[in-house]
Structure formats: C-alpha cells, structure tokens
Amino acid sequence: MSNKIAIWGGEKIVPEGMIKDWPPIDDIDEKIVLASLKGNNHSFGPNCTAFEKEFAEWNGNKYAITTNSGTAALHMCIVGCGCGVGDEIIVPAYSWSSSATCILHHNCIPVFVDIDYETMNIDVDKIEEKITEKTKAIIVVHLHGLAVNMDKINSIAKRYNLKVIEDACQAHGAKYKSKKVGTFGDCAAFSFNQNKCLCSGEGGMFVTDNEEIYNKAKMLWSFGETRRPSENRDYHSYSLGWMYRNNDLTAAFGRAQLSKLDKYLKIQDKNAAVLMEKVKDIPGLKPPVVPEGYKHNWYNFTFHIDPASYGYFGPDKIFRDAVMKAIRAEGVPVGIWQSFILPTMTVFQAKNGYGKGCPWNCPYSKDVSYAPEDYPVAQKHCDTHFGMTTPLRTPNDEKVAELVGVAIKKVFDDIKEKGGNKWVSLLEQVKEQ
Ligand SMILES: Cc1ncc(COP(=O)(O)O)c(C=O)c1O
C-alpha cells in the first residue's frame, strides 16, 4: 500500500463498508420488541417497569424511573433536588445544550464554569469561585464517558450544602474508584438515544437512592400525580407536572440492549486500547486521558491537536478541520462533538427563556453574566478537538481499531513531511470526498 494519503489520491486505509453501524440488532432485540408490539399495553407497560428494575440493579441504584429522554430525566433531577425559582445551578460551560437548558425549565439560573482541558470535564478547582448564597446544586457531566472527580465534587457540595446532579447521559458503565457513575450524587440522568452506549432509539432513566427525591421527580414525570401508572392512579395533579414517561416498545428495546451492555463495553474497552497504542506517540496529537482510578466507557474517543507543533500558526480550527478532512478521506468517520461553548447559545446571550427576561429578571433571581471570554479553556477545546464514536463500537473489532490508528498516523506523517502551513494550504484546495 502506498504512503500517499487518500486525499492526495492514495488508497484509503479503511475500506468502504468496513465500519458497521451502531447499535447491532440481533434475535434478542427482535424477540422482545416484537412481543411488546403484539402485546396489549403500548404506553407505560410491563417492559417499562422491568427496564427500571433491571437498570437500577445494573447501575447500583435504589430507584429508577424510565423517561422519554435524558433531558426529561435531567429536569426531574432539578425538581427532585428541590431547585426552584431563582436558584443558581452550576454547570460546565461545555456540554450538550440540555445539560444547561434543563435548569431553565424550572426557572432556575445556570451558572457556567470553565472546563479542564485534559479531562474535558468541569474544572473542579473553578467551582467554588462561582458559588453564591443562591447556589443550590452542581450538575456534573461525565463527558464522553469519563467520570468527573466525584470526591472533590462531593466535598465542595458538603461544604456549601449543595445538591449534586450527575449528567451521566453519555457515561453508562463509566467508573470512578470502581463505582459506577450515577451513584455518587443525589440523583442522575442517563440517555438512551441513537448514539449512546445503551440505545433504545430515544429514552432515558432517572436514578436516585433518596426516597424524597424519587417522589418529587416522579410527580414531575407524570402530570404532577403521586401514583405511577402501575399503581391505582387518581389522575390528580398535586404539583406542576410534565409527561415524561417512556413507552413499552422503547423500553423493550432498551432491555434487550441492556442485557448486552456489559459485553459491548468490554469490546469498546479493547478497541480503545488498540487505538490508544497506535496513536500514543504521534507528535501534536493528544489522545484522551484516563486518570488513575477512572474507567472510561469510550462513548466518544476524543483527541486534542496542537497545530503549532507542526509549524502551523493560523487559527487552530482551520488546521483541525483540515486534519479531519484528511482522516475522513482515509475512511474514518471523525467529527467535532460540539463546536461552541454553551454560554454563547442564543438562549443565554439573549436571555430568552420564558419571555420578558424570565427567569433572569424574576424578583427572586440575581442576574448573571454569560460573557464568552470567561471560558477560554472550553473555547480552546472547541477549536482543537475531534473524535469518533462508532468505529470503536461492536460489531467493529480490534482490526477496525487498528486500521483507524494506522489512518490517523498516516495523515500526521504526511503533515510532518510537508510542514503545517504548506499542508493546510494544499488541503484547502481539495474538495471533501
Ligand atoms: C451530556 C448529555 N446530556 C444530556 C443529553 C440529553 O439526552 P437526550 O437527547 O436523551 O434528551 C445528552 C444527549 O443528547 C448528552 O450527551
């Protein structure tokens, strides 16, 4: 095979069709989903209650409530923790939109904290400076499947009497000190959407060990009622409630995937180790960091690049985009996860939550600033990262992981040979294939 990279006309490393889609579907999925379809309870049916029980057991939680999304479960966390009008909730400046917008759902005020570049998670050393007398909770996001340092979070929370909410939407099976995420805070949210390590199409799970939090979250989940569909409902709204329940077909799919999740995670772990070995010594390319005592679930294998180490001194993201273009041409589907930091989203810049300035100008709230320059690390991360999900997921195996590593190495060797500036300007003339 020639060393010419695919974007200059060389042969691509990963052949078309080699990387298989996620998630794999087999007889286990077909049997349980079809049985649900042929059953007579398509709303909150028997698969929903079974899914809750099985997930709670798998993760090590006392209570679980299955929802129609991870975002619903996050909103339930806010309410379960007793957060309300004007309360400030700390959240990382880099995450999925709803890690922060779930705070607005209950008229609370998001307060952003910059991230730590290495782990890509909230910078635990910058949390205390954002705590005020209005702070009620901290949302930690175990981003891309790497847990946050929960000892530090829980010690800050204890000192300031704050609730801890874990956004574990991407982190099924990730561990901190041998314990699964979703068991450290007061409550947690998981997502089961298409791309997650546990996929049921859409859907989510709220988990907690605290009965009071469970009961509050349960009311929000189903019209403000106190009884679950499996109980004798009185259809009475005792508090403000939404309709966040899951349905039987989706829960059936989730149960099938949950029964295979440990096997999936082991394969991801092996594949990630193979890729890590291949890319660990490439100059200017930093693979994800897994600190001692942490177990990554490899939801997303995310790199940082350092353009200056190749003699490129233009905008970081131009170099990064050029690198991604060349790697994609080798047959590896790499991408940017989020290209912007959360405080720059229009909903925060324009403060257009519930209209007329609410909740920021509510008499119980204190206005906060969302100046983008306050989050320089998260901004740098946006411009210098790229990553991948499916190539490391089963049915893709170690052979695929190895070829992914070969493809990445081949591209960086080419940049080294030509020099960063020249390489980027040559690449700018090539149309993406
Ligand atoms: C970190 C994070 N939080 C929250 C969510 C929201 O989950 P969902 O799409 O199931 O509402 C997602 C996924 O989209 C996520 O990645």
PDB file of N, CA and C in Angstrom, residues 3 38 40 81 104 110 135 146 154 179 212 235 258 275 280 282 291 296 312 383 396-397 406 421:
ATOM      1  N   ASN A   3       2.153   5.138   0.543  1.00  0.00           N
ATOM      2  CA  ASN A   3       2.043   6.009   1.706  1.00  0.00           C
ATOM      3  C   ASN A   3       1.297   7.290   1.404  1.00  0.00           C
ATOM      4  N   LYS A  38     -46.825  -7.040  19.910  1.00  0.00           N
ATOM      5  CA  LYS A  38     -48.006  -7.927  19.855  1.00  0.00           C
ATOM      6  C   LYS A  38     -48.790  -7.924  21.167  1.00  0.00           C
ATOM      7  N   ASN A  40     -50.614  -5.933  24.617  1.00  0.00           N
ATOM      8  CA  ASN A  40     -51.775  -5.033  24.628  1.00  0.00           C
ATOM      9  C   ASN A  40     -51.550  -3.787  25.485  1.00  0.00           C
ATOM     10  N   CYS A  81     -34.289  17.584  43.354  1.00  0.00           N
ATOM     11  CA  CYS A  81     -33.369  18.204  44.318  1.00  0.00           C
ATOM     12  C   CYS A  81     -33.975  19.454  44.956  1.00  0.00           C
ATOM     13  N   LEU A 104     -33.179  25.892  33.108  1.00  0.00           N
ATOM     14  CA  LEU A 104     -34.175  26.932  32.791  1.00  0.00           C
ATOM     15  C   LEU A 104     -35.593  26.386  32.899  1.00  0.00           C
ATOM     16  N   PRO A 110     -28.746  29.027  35.223  1.00  0.00           N
ATOM     17  CA  PRO A 110     -27.481  28.322  35.011  1.00  0.00           C
ATOM     18  C   PRO A 110     -26.288  29.246  35.269  1.00  0.00           C
ATOM     19  N   THR A 135     -26.729  29.629  45.253  1.00  0.00           N
ATOM     20  CA  THR A 135     -26.401  28.343  44.620  1.00  0.00           C
ATOM     21  C   THR A 135     -27.079  27.196  45.357  1.00  0.00           C
ATOM     22  N   LEU A 146     -16.069   9.819  30.563  1.00  0.00           N
ATOM     23  CA  LEU A 146     -15.046   9.892  31.620  1.00  0.00           C
ATOM     24  C   LEU A 146     -15.674  10.569  32.841  1.00  0.00           C
ATOM     25  N   ASN A 154     -18.122  16.101  45.711  1.00  0.00           N
ATOM     26  CA  ASN A 154     -18.933  15.849  46.912  1.00  0.00           C
ATOM     27  C   ASN A 154     -18.393  16.609  48.117  1.00  0.00           C
ATOM     28  N   LYS A 179     -16.607   2.493  41.237  1.00  0.00           N
ATOM     29  CA  LYS A 179     -18.062   2.605  41.382  1.00  0.00           C
ATOM     30  C   LYS A 179     -18.637   3.259  40.136  1.00  0.00           C
ATOM     31  N   GLU A 212     -37.216  10.719  49.004  1.00  0.00           N
ATOM     32  CA  GLU A 212     -37.869  12.017  48.855  1.00  0.00           C
ATOM     33  C   GLU A 212     -37.613  12.593  47.448  1.00  0.00           C
ATOM     34  N   TYR A 235     -55.396  10.453  38.781  1.00  0.00           N
ATOM     35  CA  TYR A 235     -55.368  11.461  37.705  1.00  0.00           C
ATOM     36  C   TYR A 235     -55.451  12.899  38.226  1.00  0.00           C
ATOM     37  N   LEU A 258     -29.690  -3.514  27.126  1.00  0.00           N
ATOM     38  CA  LEU A 258     -29.076  -3.572  28.461  1.00  0.00           C
ATOM     39  C   LEU A 258     -28.517  -4.971  28.737  1.00  0.00           C
ATOM     40  N   LEU A 275      -6.500   1.253  19.709  1.00  0.00           N
ATOM     41  CA  LEU A 275      -6.331   2.558  19.066  1.00  0.00           C
ATOM     42  C   LEU A 275      -5.328   3.415  19.846  1.00  0.00           C
ATOM     43  N   LYS A 280      -0.512   6.778  20.410  1.00  0.00           N
ATOM     44  CA  LYS A 280       0.008   7.428  21.630  1.00  0.00           C
ATOM     45  C   LYS A 280       1.275   8.260  21.407  1.00  0.00           C
ATOM     46  N   ILE A 282       2.123  10.036  18.529  1.00  0.00           N
ATOM     47  CA  ILE A 282       2.078  10.954  17.383  1.00  0.00           C
ATOM     48  C   ILE A 282       2.276  12.383  17.906  1.00  0.00           C
ATOM     49  N   PRO A 291      -7.317   9.307  33.927  1.00  0.00           N
ATOM     50  CA  PRO A 291      -6.526   9.363  35.155  1.00  0.00           C
ATOM     51  C   PRO A 291      -6.629   8.062  35.955  1.00  0.00           C
ATOM     52  N   HIS A 296     -13.063   4.659  31.784  1.00  0.00           N
ATOM     53  CA  HIS A 296     -13.760   5.324  30.678  1.00  0.00           C
ATOM     54  C   HIS A 296     -14.731   4.329  30.046  1.00  0.00           C
ATOM     55  N   TYR A 312       2.271  25.216  12.245  1.00  0.00           N
ATOM     56  CA  TYR A 312       1.110  25.931  11.725  1.00  0.00           C
ATOM     57  C   TYR A 312       0.661  26.944  12.766  1.00  0.00           C
ATOM     58  N   ASP A 383     -12.053  24.375  19.522  1.00  0.00           N
ATOM     59  CA  ASP A 383     -11.280  24.599  18.294  1.00  0.00           C
ATOM     60  C   ASP A 383     -10.210  23.548  18.036  1.00  0.00           C
ATOM     61  N   ASN A 396     -17.762  -3.564  15.345  1.00  0.00           N
ATOM     62  CA  ASN A 396     -16.408  -3.227  14.899  1.00  0.00           C
ATOM     63  C   ASN A 396     -15.418  -3.787  15.922  1.00  0.00           C
ATOM     64  N   ASP A 397     -14.338  -4.357  15.409  1.00  0.00           N
ATOM     65  CA  ASP A 397     -13.440  -5.089  16.302  1.00  0.00           C
ATOM     66  C   ASP A 397     -12.045  -4.466  16.332  1.00  0.00           C
ATOM     67  N   VAL A 406      -3.878   3.392  12.166  1.00  0.00           N
ATOM     68  CA  VAL A 406      -2.957   3.479  11.018  1.00  0.00           C
ATOM     69  C   VAL A 406      -3.314   4.696  10.161  1.00  0.00           C
ATOM     70  N   ASN A 421       1.950  24.657   7.560  1.00  0.00           N
ATOM     71  CA  ASN A 421       1.375  25.734   6.722  1.00  0.00           C
ATOM     72  C   ASN A 421       1.123  25.272   5.297  1.00  0.00           C
TER      73      ASN A 421
END
